[in-house]
Tab-separated table of C-alpha atoms in Angstrom:
chain	number	residue	atom	x	y	z
N	1	UNK	CA	104.044	95.105	110.687
N	2	UNK	CA	104.973	92.983	107.363
N	3	UNK	CA	102.567	92.798	104.744
N	4	UNK	CA	102.703	89.630	102.664
N	5	UNK	CA	101.070	89.624	99.470
N	6	UNK	CA	100.135	86.533	97.029
N	7	UNK	CA	98.489	86.675	93.811
N	8	UNK	CA	97.142	82.918	92.900
N	9	UNK	CA	94.813	84.012	89.970
N	10	UNK	CA	94.911	87.540	87.951
N	11	UNK	CA	96.377	90.546	89.748
N	12	UNK	CA	94.611	93.008	87.479
N	13	UNK	CA	94.800	96.897	88.089
N	14	UNK	CA	94.467	98.363	91.660
N	15	UNK	CA	94.835	94.513	92.507
N	16	UNK	CA	98.168	94.289	90.816
N	17	UNK	CA	99.187	97.877	93.118
N	18	UNK	CA	98.444	95.860	96.301
N	19	UNK	CA	100.288	93.118	95.344
N	20	UNK	CA	103.376	95.260	94.678
N	21	UNK	CA	102.993	96.764	97.787
N	22	UNK	CA	103.735	94.324	100.139
N	23	UNK	CA	106.624	94.275	102.035
N	24	UNK	CA	109.961	93.912	100.176
N	25	UNK	CA	110.647	89.824	100.131
N	26	UNK	CA	106.799	88.984	101.154
N	27	UNK	CA	105.873	89.542	97.836
N	28	UNK	CA	104.563	86.364	96.020
N	29	UNK	CA	102.898	84.898	92.653
N	30	UNK	CA	101.783	81.244	91.677
N	31	UNK	CA	103.688	80.249	88.439
N	32	UNK	CA	100.449	80.308	86.744
N	33	UNK	CA	99.119	83.578	87.998
N	34	UNK	CA	98.813	86.837	85.456
N	35	UNK	CA	99.728	90.481	86.837
N	36	UNK	CA	98.388	93.307	84.512
N	37	UNK	CA	98.671	97.232	85.013
N	38	UNK	CA	96.667	99.882	82.569
N	39	UNK	CA	96.177	103.176	82.720
N	40	UNK	CA	92.771	103.922	84.710
N	41	UNK	CA	89.695	104.241	82.091
N	42	UNK	CA	86.999	107.209	82.217
N	43	UNK	CA	83.627	106.027	83.218
N	44	UNK	CA	80.772	106.131	80.869
N	45	UNK	CA	79.793	109.558	80.111
N	46	UNK	CA	76.471	108.436	78.343
N	47	UNK	CA	74.557	111.680	77.649
N	48	UNK	CA	76.395	113.941	80.479
N	49	UNK	CA	77.325	117.426	79.929
N	50	UNK	CA	80.455	118.310	78.292
N	51	UNK	CA	81.525	120.028	81.369
N	52	UNK	CA	80.788	116.897	83.872
N	53	UNK	CA	82.793	114.402	81.244
N	54	UNK	CA	85.660	117.439	81.543
N	55	UNK	CA	85.884	116.891	85.153
N	56	UNK	CA	85.427	112.913	85.086
N	57	UNK	CA	88.560	113.501	82.520
N	58	UNK	CA	90.829	115.549	85.266
N	59	UNK	CA	90.238	113.025	87.411
N	60	UNK	CA	91.227	109.950	85.848
N	61	UNK	CA	94.536	112.079	84.357
N	62	UNK	CA	95.166	112.428	88.425
N	63	UNK	CA	94.337	108.902	89.130
N	64	UNK	CA	97.006	107.818	86.454
N	65	UNK	CA	99.685	109.678	87.973
N	66	UNK	CA	99.498	108.837	91.225
N	67	UNK	CA	99.220	105.184	89.817
N	68	UNK	CA	102.249	105.725	87.727
N	69	UNK	CA	104.350	107.273	91.111
N	70	UNK	CA	102.982	104.310	93.616
N	71	UNK	CA	104.095	101.561	91.118
N	72	UNK	CA	107.239	103.189	90.507
N	73	UNK	CA	107.949	103.473	94.157
N	74	UNK	CA	106.905	99.968	95.001
N	75	UNK	CA	108.354	98.031	91.636
N	76	UNK	CA	111.520	100.451	91.529
N	77	UNK	CA	111.160	101.167	88.159
N	78	UNK	CA	111.685	104.805	86.865
N	79	UNK	CA	108.625	107.124	86.291
N	80	UNK	CA	109.297	107.163	82.696
N	81	UNK	CA	109.268	103.486	82.317
N	82	UNK	CA	106.204	102.653	84.325
N	83	UNK	CA	104.496	105.508	82.321
N	84	UNK	CA	105.457	104.306	79.234
N	85	UNK	CA	104.337	100.484	79.900
N	86	UNK	CA	101.344	101.713	81.019
N	87	UNK	CA	100.433	103.319	77.745
N	88	UNK	CA	98.951	99.835	76.851
N	89	UNK	CA	97.383	96.784	79.123
N	90	UNK	CA	101.102	95.231	80.596
N	91	UNK	CA	100.589	91.764	81.081
N	92	UNK	CA	102.895	89.915	82.805
N	93	UNK	CA	103.623	86.173	84.021
N	94	UNK	CA	105.081	85.609	87.451
N	95	UNK	CA	108.503	85.633	85.710
N	96	UNK	CA	107.544	89.085	83.955
N	97	UNK	CA	106.546	90.319	87.320
N	98	UNK	CA	109.568	89.294	89.145
N	99	UNK	CA	111.730	91.077	86.445
N	100	UNK	CA	109.707	94.294	86.716
N	101	UNK	CA	109.435	94.128	90.499
N	102	UNK	CA	105.856	93.336	91.681
N	103	UNK	CA	107.041	90.526	92.915
N	104	UNK	CA	109.963	88.826	95.278
N	105	UNK	CA	109.462	85.346	94.826
N	106	UNK	CA	107.486	82.556	92.771
N	107	UNK	CA	105.993	80.152	94.629
N	108	UNK	CA	106.691	76.612	93.616
N	109	UNK	CA	105.487	73.146	94.572
N	110	UNK	CA	107.623	72.369	97.988
N	111	UNK	CA	107.774	76.058	98.855
N	112	UNK	CA	104.607	75.456	101.294
N	113	UNK	CA	106.559	76.868	104.370
N	114	UNK	CA	106.717	80.093	103.482
N	115	UNK	CA	102.569	80.487	103.413
N	116	UNK	CA	103.030	78.744	106.768
N	117	UNK	CA	105.094	81.502	108.053
N	118	UNK	CA	102.131	83.963	107.263
N	119	UNK	CA	99.635	84.658	110.005
N	120	UNK	CA	95.892	82.847	108.963
N	121	UNK	CA	93.287	85.613	107.887
N	122	UNK	CA	91.625	85.323	111.565
N	123	UNK	CA	94.503	86.463	113.222
N	124	UNK	CA	94.660	89.618	110.384
N	125	UNK	CA	91.002	90.365	111.533
N	126	UNK	CA	91.799	90.487	114.963
N	127	UNK	CA	94.844	92.461	114.949
N	128	UNK	CA	92.580	94.810	113.005
N	129	UNK	CA	90.104	95.032	115.989
N	130	UNK	CA	88.033	93.343	113.591
N	131	UNK	CA	85.384	91.102	115.117
N	132	UNK	CA	83.634	87.579	113.317
N	133	UNK	CA	80.159	88.274	112.891
N	134	UNK	CA	79.765	84.445	114.099
N	135	UNK	CA	81.444	86.004	117.581
N	136	UNK	CA	79.346	89.013	117.625
């Protein structure tokens, strides 16, 4: 099964990972769209005990390492390259996202055929066994 991904606005954080995880050759971005990857953040700790803060911090480190591995796998960049750019928020326009390996093609005017080949959302639901509310 091929997974088509398209960024039409902003693919930030986990959305950027989903964009990159599409099938090779089927990852698209509109010319005006943006993508950004960054390290996971520790949720606000407020007045929680220090032991809970430590637990959360360890979980964020684990999540960061997994995110680096997945982005490396899907973009073709080394673990070191991905970890390095993630030290600070790394913003990409469509050209930079293509260079970095997040997408394969930028959708310019006149390429509507590419999108016409993608299955409509109703077919995705049907193929996944999901029934529409109005059909129940």
